[in-house]
Short mmCIF file of C-alpha atoms and ligand atoms in Angstrom, two decimals:
data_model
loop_
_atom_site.label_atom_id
_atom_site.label_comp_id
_atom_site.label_asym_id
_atom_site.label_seq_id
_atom_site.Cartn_x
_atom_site.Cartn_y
_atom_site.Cartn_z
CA UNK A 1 -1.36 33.90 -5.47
CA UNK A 2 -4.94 32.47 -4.39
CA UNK A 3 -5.72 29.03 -3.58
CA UNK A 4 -6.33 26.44 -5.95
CA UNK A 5 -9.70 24.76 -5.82
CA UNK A 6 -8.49 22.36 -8.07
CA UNK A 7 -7.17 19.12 -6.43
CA UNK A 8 -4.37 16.73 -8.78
CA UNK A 9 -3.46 13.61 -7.32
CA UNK A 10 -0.03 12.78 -8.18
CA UNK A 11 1.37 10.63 -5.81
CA UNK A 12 0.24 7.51 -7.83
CA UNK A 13 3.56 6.28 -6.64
CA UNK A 14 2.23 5.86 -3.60
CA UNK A 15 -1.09 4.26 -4.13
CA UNK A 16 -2.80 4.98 -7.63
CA UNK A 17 -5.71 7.20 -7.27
CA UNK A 18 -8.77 6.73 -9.02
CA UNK A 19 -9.34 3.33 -9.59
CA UNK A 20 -11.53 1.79 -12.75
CA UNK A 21 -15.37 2.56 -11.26
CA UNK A 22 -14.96 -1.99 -11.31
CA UNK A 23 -12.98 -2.29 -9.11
CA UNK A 24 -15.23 -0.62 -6.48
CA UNK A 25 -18.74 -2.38 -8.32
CA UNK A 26 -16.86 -5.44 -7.40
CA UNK A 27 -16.18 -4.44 -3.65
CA UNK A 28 -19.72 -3.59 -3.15
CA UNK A 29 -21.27 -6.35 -4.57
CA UNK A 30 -18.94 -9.14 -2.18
CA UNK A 31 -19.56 -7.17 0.67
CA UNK A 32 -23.88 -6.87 -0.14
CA UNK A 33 -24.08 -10.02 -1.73
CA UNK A 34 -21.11 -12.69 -0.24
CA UNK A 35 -19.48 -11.50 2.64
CA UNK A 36 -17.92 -15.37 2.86
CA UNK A 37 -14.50 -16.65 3.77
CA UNK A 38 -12.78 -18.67 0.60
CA UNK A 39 -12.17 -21.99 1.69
CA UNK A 40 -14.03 -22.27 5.00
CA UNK A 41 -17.19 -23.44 3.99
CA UNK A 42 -19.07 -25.88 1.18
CA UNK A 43 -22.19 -22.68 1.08
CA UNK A 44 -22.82 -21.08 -2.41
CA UNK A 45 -21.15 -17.79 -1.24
CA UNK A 46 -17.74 -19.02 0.50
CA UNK A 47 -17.26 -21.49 -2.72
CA UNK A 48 -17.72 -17.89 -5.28
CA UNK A 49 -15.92 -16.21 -3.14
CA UNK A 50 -12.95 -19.04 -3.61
CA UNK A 51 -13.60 -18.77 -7.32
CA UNK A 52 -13.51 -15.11 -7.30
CA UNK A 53 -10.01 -14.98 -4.95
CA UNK A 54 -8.33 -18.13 -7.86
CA UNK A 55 -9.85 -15.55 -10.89
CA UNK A 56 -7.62 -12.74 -9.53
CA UNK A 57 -4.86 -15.91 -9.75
CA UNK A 58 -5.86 -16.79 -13.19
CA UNK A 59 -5.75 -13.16 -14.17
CA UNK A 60 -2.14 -12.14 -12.60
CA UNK A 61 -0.82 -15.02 -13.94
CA UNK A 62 -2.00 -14.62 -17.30
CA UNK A 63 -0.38 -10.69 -17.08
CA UNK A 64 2.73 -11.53 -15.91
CA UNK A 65 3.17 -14.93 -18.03
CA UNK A 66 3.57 -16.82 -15.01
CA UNK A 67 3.68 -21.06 -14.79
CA UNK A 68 0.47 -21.29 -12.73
CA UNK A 69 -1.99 -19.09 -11.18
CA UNK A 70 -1.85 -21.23 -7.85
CA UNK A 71 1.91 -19.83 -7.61
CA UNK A 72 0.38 -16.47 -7.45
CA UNK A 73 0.48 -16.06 -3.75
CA UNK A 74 -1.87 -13.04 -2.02
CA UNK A 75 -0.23 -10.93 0.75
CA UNK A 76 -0.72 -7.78 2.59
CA UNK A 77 1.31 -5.21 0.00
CA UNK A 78 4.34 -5.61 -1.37
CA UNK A 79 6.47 -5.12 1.70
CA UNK A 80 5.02 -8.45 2.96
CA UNK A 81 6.20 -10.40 -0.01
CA UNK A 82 9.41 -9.04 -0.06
CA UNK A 83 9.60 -10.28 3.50
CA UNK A 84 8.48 -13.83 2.80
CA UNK A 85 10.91 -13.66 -0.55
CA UNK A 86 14.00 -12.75 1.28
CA UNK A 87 13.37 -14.25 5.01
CA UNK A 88 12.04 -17.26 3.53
CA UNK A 89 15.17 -18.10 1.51
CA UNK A 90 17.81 -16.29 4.06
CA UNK A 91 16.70 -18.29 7.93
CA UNK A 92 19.54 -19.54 10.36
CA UNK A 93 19.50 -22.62 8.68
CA UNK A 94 21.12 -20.94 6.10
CA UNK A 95 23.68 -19.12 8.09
CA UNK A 96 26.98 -18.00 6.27
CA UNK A 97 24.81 -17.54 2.85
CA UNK A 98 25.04 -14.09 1.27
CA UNK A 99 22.71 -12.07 -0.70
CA UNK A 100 23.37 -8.94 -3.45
CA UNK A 101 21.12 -5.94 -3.96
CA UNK A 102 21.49 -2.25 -4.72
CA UNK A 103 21.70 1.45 -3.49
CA UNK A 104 18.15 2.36 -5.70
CA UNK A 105 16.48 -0.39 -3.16
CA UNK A 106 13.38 0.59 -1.49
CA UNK A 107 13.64 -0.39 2.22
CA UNK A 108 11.11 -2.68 1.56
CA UNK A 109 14.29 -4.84 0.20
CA UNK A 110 16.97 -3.41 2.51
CA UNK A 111 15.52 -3.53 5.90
CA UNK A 112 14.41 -7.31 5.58
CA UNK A 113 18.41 -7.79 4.53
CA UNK A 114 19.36 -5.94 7.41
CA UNK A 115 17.58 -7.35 9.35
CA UNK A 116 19.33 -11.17 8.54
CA UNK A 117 22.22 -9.30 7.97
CA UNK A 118 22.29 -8.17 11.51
CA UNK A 119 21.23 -11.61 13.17
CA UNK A 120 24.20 -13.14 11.73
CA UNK A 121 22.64 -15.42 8.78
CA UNK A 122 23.74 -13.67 6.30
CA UNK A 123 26.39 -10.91 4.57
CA UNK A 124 25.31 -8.48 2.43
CA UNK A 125 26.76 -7.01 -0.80
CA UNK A 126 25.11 -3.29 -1.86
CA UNK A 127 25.93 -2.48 -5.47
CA UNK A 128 26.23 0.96 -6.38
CA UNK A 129 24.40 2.49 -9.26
CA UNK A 130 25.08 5.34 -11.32
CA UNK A 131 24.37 8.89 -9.69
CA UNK A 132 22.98 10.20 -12.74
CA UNK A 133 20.86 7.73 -14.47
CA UNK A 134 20.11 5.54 -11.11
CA UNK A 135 20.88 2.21 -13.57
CA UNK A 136 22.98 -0.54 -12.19
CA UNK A 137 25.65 -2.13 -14.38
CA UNK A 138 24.68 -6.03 -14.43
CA UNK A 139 28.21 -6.63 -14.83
CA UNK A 140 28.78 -4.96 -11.01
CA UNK A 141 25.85 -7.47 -10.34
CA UNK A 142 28.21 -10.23 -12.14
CA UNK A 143 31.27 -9.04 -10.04
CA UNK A 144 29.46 -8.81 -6.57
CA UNK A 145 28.62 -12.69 -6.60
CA UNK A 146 30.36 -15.50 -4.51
CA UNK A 147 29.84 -19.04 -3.95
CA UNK A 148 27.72 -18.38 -1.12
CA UNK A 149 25.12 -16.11 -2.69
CA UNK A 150 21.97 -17.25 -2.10
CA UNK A 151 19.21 -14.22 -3.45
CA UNK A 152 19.86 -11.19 -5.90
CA UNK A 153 17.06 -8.71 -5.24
CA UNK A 154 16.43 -5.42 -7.12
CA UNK A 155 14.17 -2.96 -7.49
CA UNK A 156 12.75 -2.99 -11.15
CA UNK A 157 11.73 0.98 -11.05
CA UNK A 158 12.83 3.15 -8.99
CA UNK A 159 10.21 4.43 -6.43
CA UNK A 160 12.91 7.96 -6.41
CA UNK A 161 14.28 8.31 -9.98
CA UNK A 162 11.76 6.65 -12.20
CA UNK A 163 14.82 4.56 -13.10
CA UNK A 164 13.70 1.33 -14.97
CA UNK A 165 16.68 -1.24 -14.11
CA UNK A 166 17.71 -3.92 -17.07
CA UNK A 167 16.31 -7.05 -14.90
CA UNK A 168 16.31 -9.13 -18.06
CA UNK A 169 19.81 -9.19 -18.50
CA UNK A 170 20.16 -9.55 -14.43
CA UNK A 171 18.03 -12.64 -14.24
CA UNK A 172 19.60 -14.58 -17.05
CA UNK A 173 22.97 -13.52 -14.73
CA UNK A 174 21.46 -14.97 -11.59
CA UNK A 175 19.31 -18.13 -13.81
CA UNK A 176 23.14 -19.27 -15.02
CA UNK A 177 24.81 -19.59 -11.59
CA UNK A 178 21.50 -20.66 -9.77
CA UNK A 179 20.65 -17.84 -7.31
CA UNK A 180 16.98 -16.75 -6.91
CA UNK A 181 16.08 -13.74 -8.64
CA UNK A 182 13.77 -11.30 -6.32
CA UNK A 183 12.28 -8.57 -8.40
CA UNK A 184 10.39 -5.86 -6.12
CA UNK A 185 7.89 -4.57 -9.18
CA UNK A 186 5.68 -2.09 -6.97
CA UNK A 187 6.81 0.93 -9.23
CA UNK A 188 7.15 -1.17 -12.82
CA UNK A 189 4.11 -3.65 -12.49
CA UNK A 190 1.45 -2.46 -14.79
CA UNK A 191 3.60 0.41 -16.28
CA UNK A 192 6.21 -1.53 -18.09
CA UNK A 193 6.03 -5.46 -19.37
CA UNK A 194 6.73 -7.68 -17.03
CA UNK A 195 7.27 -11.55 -18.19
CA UNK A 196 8.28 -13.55 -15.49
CA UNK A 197 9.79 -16.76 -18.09
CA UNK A 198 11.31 -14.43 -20.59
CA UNK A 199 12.74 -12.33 -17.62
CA UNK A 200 14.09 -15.16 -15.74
CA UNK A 201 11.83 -13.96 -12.01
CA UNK A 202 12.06 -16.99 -9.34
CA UNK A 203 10.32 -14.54 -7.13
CA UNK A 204 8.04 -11.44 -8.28
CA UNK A 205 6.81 -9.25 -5.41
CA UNK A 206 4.36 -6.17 -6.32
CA UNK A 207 1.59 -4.47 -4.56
CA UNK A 208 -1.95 -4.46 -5.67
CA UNK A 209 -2.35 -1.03 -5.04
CA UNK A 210 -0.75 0.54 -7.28
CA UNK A 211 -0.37 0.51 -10.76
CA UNK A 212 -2.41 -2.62 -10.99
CA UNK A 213 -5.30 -0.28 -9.60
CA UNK A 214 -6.56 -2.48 -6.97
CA UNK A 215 -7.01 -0.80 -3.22
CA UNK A 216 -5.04 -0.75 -0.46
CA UNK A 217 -4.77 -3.81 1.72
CA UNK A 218 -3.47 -6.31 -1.37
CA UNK A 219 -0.15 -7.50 -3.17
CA UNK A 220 1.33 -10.69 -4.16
CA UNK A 221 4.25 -12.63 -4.24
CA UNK A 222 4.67 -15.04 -7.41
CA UNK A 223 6.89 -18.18 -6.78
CA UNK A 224 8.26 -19.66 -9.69
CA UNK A 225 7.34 -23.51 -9.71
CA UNK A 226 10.35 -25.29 -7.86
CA UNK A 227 11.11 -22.39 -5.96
CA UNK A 228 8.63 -23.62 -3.07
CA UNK A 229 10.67 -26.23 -2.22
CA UNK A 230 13.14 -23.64 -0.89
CA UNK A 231 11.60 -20.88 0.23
CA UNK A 232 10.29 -21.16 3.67
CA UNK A 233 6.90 -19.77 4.60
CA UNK A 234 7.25 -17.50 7.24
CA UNK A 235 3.87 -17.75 8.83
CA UNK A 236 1.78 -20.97 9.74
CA UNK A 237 -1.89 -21.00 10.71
CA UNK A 238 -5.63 -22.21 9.76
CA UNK A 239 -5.89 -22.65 5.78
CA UNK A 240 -8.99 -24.42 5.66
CA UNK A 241 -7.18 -27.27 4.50
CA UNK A 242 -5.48 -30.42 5.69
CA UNK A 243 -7.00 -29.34 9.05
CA UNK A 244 -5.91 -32.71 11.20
CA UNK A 245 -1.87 -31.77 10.10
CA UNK A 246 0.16 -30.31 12.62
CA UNK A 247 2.28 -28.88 10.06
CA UNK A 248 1.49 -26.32 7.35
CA UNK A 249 0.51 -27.76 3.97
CA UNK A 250 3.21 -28.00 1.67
CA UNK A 251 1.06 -27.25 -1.47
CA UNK A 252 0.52 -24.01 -3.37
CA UNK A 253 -0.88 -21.67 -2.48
CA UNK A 254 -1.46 -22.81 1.06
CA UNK A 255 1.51 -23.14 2.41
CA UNK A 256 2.33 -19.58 2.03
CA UNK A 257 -1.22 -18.01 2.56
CA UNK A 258 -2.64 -18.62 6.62
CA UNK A 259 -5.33 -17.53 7.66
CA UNK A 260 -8.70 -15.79 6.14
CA UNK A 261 -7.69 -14.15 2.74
CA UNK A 262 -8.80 -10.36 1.98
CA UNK A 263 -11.32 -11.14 -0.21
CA UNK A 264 -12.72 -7.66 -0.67
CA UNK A 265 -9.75 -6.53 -1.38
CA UNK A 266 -8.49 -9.15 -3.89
CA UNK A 267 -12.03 -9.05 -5.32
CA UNK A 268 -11.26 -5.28 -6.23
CA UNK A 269 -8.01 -5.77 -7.15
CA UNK A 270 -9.03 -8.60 -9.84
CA UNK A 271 -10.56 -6.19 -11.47
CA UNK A 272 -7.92 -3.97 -11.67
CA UNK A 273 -5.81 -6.37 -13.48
CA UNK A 274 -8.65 -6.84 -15.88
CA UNK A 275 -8.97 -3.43 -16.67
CA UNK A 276 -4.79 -3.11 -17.38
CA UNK A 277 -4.97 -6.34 -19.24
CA UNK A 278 -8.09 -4.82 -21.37
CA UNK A 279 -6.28 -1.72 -21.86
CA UNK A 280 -2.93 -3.88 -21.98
CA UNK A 281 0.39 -2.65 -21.05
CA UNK A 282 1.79 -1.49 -24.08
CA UNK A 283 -0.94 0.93 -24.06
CA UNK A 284 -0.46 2.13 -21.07
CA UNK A 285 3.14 2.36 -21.30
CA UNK A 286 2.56 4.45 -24.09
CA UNK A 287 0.78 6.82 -22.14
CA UNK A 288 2.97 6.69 -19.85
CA UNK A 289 6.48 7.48 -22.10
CA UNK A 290 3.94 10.73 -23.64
CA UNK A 291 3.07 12.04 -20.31
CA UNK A 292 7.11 11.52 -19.05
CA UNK A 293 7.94 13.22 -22.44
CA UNK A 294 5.83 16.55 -22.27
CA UNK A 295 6.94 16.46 -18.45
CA UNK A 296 10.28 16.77 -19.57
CA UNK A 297 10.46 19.20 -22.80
CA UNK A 298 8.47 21.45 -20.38
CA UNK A 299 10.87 21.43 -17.51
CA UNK A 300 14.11 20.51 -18.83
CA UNK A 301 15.67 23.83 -19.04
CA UNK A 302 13.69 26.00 -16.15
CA UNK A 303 16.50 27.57 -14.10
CA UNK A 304 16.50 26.65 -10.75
CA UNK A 305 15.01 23.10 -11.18
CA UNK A 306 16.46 20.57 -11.09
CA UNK A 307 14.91 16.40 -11.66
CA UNK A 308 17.16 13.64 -11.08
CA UNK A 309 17.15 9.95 -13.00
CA UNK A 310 17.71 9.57 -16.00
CA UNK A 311 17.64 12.03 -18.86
CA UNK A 312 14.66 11.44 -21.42
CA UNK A 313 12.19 8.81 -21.41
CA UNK A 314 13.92 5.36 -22.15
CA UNK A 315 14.90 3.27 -19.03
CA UNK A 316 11.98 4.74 -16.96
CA UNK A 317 8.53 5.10 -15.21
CA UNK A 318 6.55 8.28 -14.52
CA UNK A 319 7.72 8.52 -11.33
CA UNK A 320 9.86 12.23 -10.56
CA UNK A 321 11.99 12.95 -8.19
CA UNK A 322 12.51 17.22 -8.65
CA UNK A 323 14.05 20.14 -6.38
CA UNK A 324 13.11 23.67 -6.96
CA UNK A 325 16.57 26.33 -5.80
CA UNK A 326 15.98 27.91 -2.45
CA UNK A 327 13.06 25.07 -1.45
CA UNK A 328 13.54 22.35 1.00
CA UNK A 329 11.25 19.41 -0.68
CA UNK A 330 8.30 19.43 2.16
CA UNK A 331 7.98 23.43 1.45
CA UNK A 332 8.09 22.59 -2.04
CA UNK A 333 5.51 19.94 -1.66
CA UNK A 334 3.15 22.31 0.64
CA UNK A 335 3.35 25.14 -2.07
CA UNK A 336 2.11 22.77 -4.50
CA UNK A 337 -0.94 21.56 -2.75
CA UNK A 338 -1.73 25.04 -1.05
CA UNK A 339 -1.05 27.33 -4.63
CA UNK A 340 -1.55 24.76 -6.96
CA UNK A 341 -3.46 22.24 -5.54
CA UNK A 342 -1.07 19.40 -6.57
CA UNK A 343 -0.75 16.48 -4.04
CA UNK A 344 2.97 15.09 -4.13
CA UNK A 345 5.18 13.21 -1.63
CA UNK A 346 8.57 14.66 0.05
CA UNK A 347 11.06 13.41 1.40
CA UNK A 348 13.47 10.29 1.39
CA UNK A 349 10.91 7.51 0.13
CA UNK A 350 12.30 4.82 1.91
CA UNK A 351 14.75 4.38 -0.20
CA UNK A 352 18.05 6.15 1.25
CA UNK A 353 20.86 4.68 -0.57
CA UNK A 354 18.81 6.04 -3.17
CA UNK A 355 18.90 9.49 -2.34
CA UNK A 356 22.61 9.08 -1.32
CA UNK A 357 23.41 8.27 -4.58
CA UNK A 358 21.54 10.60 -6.21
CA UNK A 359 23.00 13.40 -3.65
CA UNK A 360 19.64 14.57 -2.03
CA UNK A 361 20.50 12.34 1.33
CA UNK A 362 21.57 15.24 3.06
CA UNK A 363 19.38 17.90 1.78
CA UNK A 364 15.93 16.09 3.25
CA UNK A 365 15.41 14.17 -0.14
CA UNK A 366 13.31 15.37 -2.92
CA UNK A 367 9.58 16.44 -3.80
CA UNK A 368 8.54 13.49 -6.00
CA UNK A 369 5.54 13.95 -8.47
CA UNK A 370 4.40 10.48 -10.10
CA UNK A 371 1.91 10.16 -13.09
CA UNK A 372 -0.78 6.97 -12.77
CA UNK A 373 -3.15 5.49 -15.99
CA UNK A 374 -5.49 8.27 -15.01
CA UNK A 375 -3.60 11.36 -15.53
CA UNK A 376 -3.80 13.38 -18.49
CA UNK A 377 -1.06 15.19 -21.11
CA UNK A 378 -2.95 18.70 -19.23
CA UNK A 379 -2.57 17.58 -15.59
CA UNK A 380 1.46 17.13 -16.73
CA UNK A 381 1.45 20.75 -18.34
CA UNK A 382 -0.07 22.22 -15.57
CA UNK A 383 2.18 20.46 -12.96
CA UNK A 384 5.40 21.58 -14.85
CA UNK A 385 3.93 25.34 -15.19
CA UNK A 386 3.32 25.21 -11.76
CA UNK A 387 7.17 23.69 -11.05
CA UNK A 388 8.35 26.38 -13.58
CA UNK A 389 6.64 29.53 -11.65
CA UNK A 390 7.49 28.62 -8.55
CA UNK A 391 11.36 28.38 -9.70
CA UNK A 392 10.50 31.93 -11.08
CA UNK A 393 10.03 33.01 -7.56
CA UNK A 394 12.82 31.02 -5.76
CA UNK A 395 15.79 33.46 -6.09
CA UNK A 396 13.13 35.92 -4.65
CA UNK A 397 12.55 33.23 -1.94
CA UNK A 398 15.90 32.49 -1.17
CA UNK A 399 17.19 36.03 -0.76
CA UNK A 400 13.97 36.64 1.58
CA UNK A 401 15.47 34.03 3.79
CA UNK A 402 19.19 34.64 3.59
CA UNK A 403 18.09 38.39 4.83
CA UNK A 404 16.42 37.02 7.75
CA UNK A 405 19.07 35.13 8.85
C1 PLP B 1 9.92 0.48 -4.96
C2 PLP B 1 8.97 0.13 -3.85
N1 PLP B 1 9.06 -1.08 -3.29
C3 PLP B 1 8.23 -1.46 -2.31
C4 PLP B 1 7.24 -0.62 -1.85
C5 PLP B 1 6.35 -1.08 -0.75
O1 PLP B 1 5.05 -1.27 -1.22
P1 PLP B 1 3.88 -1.52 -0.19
O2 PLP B 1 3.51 -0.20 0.37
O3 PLP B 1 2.79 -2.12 -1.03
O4 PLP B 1 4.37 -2.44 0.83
C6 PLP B 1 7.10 0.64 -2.42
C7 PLP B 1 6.07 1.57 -1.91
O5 PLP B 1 6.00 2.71 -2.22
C8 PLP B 1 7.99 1.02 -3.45
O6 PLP B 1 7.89 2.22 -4.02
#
């Protein structure tokens, strides 16, 4: 088989790829035409480029159906404000507290709980999900809690499966008993609805990179009003306000944001939440449950491969975890860029307790394929011919290697 000229990006997972042609027009024009820092000086440019960052605010908030846009705090992705969420709640003044999440967590939730876990503050409880569908069972949620807890966190889609977790029912669980609700949206925000009141969120961490089609370099961390007054920041330094104060501001969104913000990059990403909320997310879900549906009639029953999460479309995201018979996932992966000219991720996607569930830990993971706003009902059918003619060729394979030992 010959090269493929043709290049298909679909490792939106990842970081989406294209963008709306705004969100770079927007870019340019800040960097030819402001170039200021928000908040650190009374010129024309610095005070647009303030109005431009508390836009992106307004806009966020108004997607996500959040209590202010000032609660609507900028970070560096959505690791970072996973680490403020859950290191700002769990510190050593709260030693002895514990804290629940699951095996389908990204390490983006599980390291920062190991990492308390293994200074002593805190204990924590990993709830299993189920190895076929990836879901959690809110009532295992229910079950895990103690007087001490002090955060649930989950991961709303799975960045492995595609699985789409039921965090409506979780956070009215965690909203009765008190305990802050940390939501890690990077796979879900902008691909499903989000509504941070209906769904009971104290803490919603997402990038801005990714299904919200901003660029690299941006994410956010919304505090539910109240919330501030427990959750620590983790950083101090120069906000351009309050200067004389020793201490770090205790207002939103200061006290949480030091330092110059990355204006370019919020600049971009505002209007990448302006193009979702123009498009609006049932659309795009839509799009989303037809691309995962023609995905899945054309691969379903192709001997040899094998996807994992759960069966059919409901409770999840475009996001594919698949193994082809005879393959190990990077081989898989480098086949379909080198044939096929399909650009996927392999591997265990930070997320092991993931792939231990699923059973894929020891095998080196999976070759994930994941579908962004961009991608089209063809770029699907040609990715699943492609999946179904390589397993057409892997008993082929797999004899070829047994023979050589
Ligand atoms: C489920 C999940 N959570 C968190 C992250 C971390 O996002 P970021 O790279 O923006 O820190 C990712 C990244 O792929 C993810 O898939």
């Amino acid at each position: 088989m010959s090269p493929s000229s043709r290049r298909l990006y679909l490792d939106n997972a990842a970081t989406s790829r294209p963008k709306p042609p705004a969100v770079a027009d927007a870019m340019c024009r800040y960097a030819s035409e402001l170039g200021a820092s928000a908040g650190r000086g009374a010129y024309a440019e610095a005070i647009e480029t303030g109005e431009l960052i508390h836009e992106c605010r307004r806009r966020l908030n108004r997607l996500f159906h959040g209590e202010r846009p000032e609660h609507f705090v900028f970070t560096l992705n959505c690791s970072d404000a996973l680490n403020l969420a859950i290191k700002g709640l769990l510190g050593p003044e709260d030693s002895g507290a514990h804290a629940i999440c699951t095996h389908i967590d990204h390490n983006s939730i599980l390291r920062p709980l190991h990492a308390v876990e293994e200074r002593g503050w805190t204990s924590v409880t990993r709830v299993p999900v189920d190895p076929t569908s990836g879901l959690v069972d809110p009532n295992d949620i229910c079950n895990a809690i103690r007087p001490t807890t002090r955060l649930i966190a989950i991961t709303h889609a799975s960045n492995v499966t595609g699985t789409v977790q039921p965090v409506r029912e979780i956070g009215r669980i965690a909203r009765e008993r008190g305990i802050p609700f940390v939501v890690d949206a990077a796979q879900s925000a902008g691909h499903v609805p989000i509504d941070v009141r209906e769904d009971c969120i104290d803490l919603l961490a997402a990038p801005g990179h990714k299904a919200l089609l901003g660029p690299l370099g941006t994410g956010f961390l919304y505090i539910r009003p109240g919330i501030e007054t427990i959750l620590r920041t983790i950083r101090e330094g120069g906000t351009g306000s309050v200067s004389e104060q020793a201490v770090q501001p205790d207002f939103m969104p200061d006290k949480y944001e030091p330092g110059s913000h990355n204006a370019i990059g919020i600049i971009g990403l505002s209007e990448g939440v302006r193009w979702v909320a123009e498009q609006t997310i049932a659309k795009l879900a839509a799009h989303q449950t037809e691309l995962m549906q023609t995905f899945i009639d054309a691969i379903e029953d192709v001997e040899g491969l094998t996807y994992f999460g759960p069966r059919g479309v409901a409770d999840r995201v475009g996001v594919f975890s698949v193994r082809v018979d005879g393959y190990e996932p990077h081989e898989l992966s480098a086949i379909l860029e080198g044939q096929f000219g399909i650009l996927t991720r392999s591997g265990i996607h930070c997320a092991p307790l993931a792939h231990e569930a699923i059973g894929t830990a020891a095998l080196g993971g999976t070759t994930r394929l994941s579908f962004g706003a961009f991608t089209t009902l063809d770029d699907v059918r040609y990715a699943a011919d492609a999946l179904t003619q390589i397993a057409a060729t892997s008993r082929v394979h797999a004899s070829t290697m047994a023979a050589r030992g």
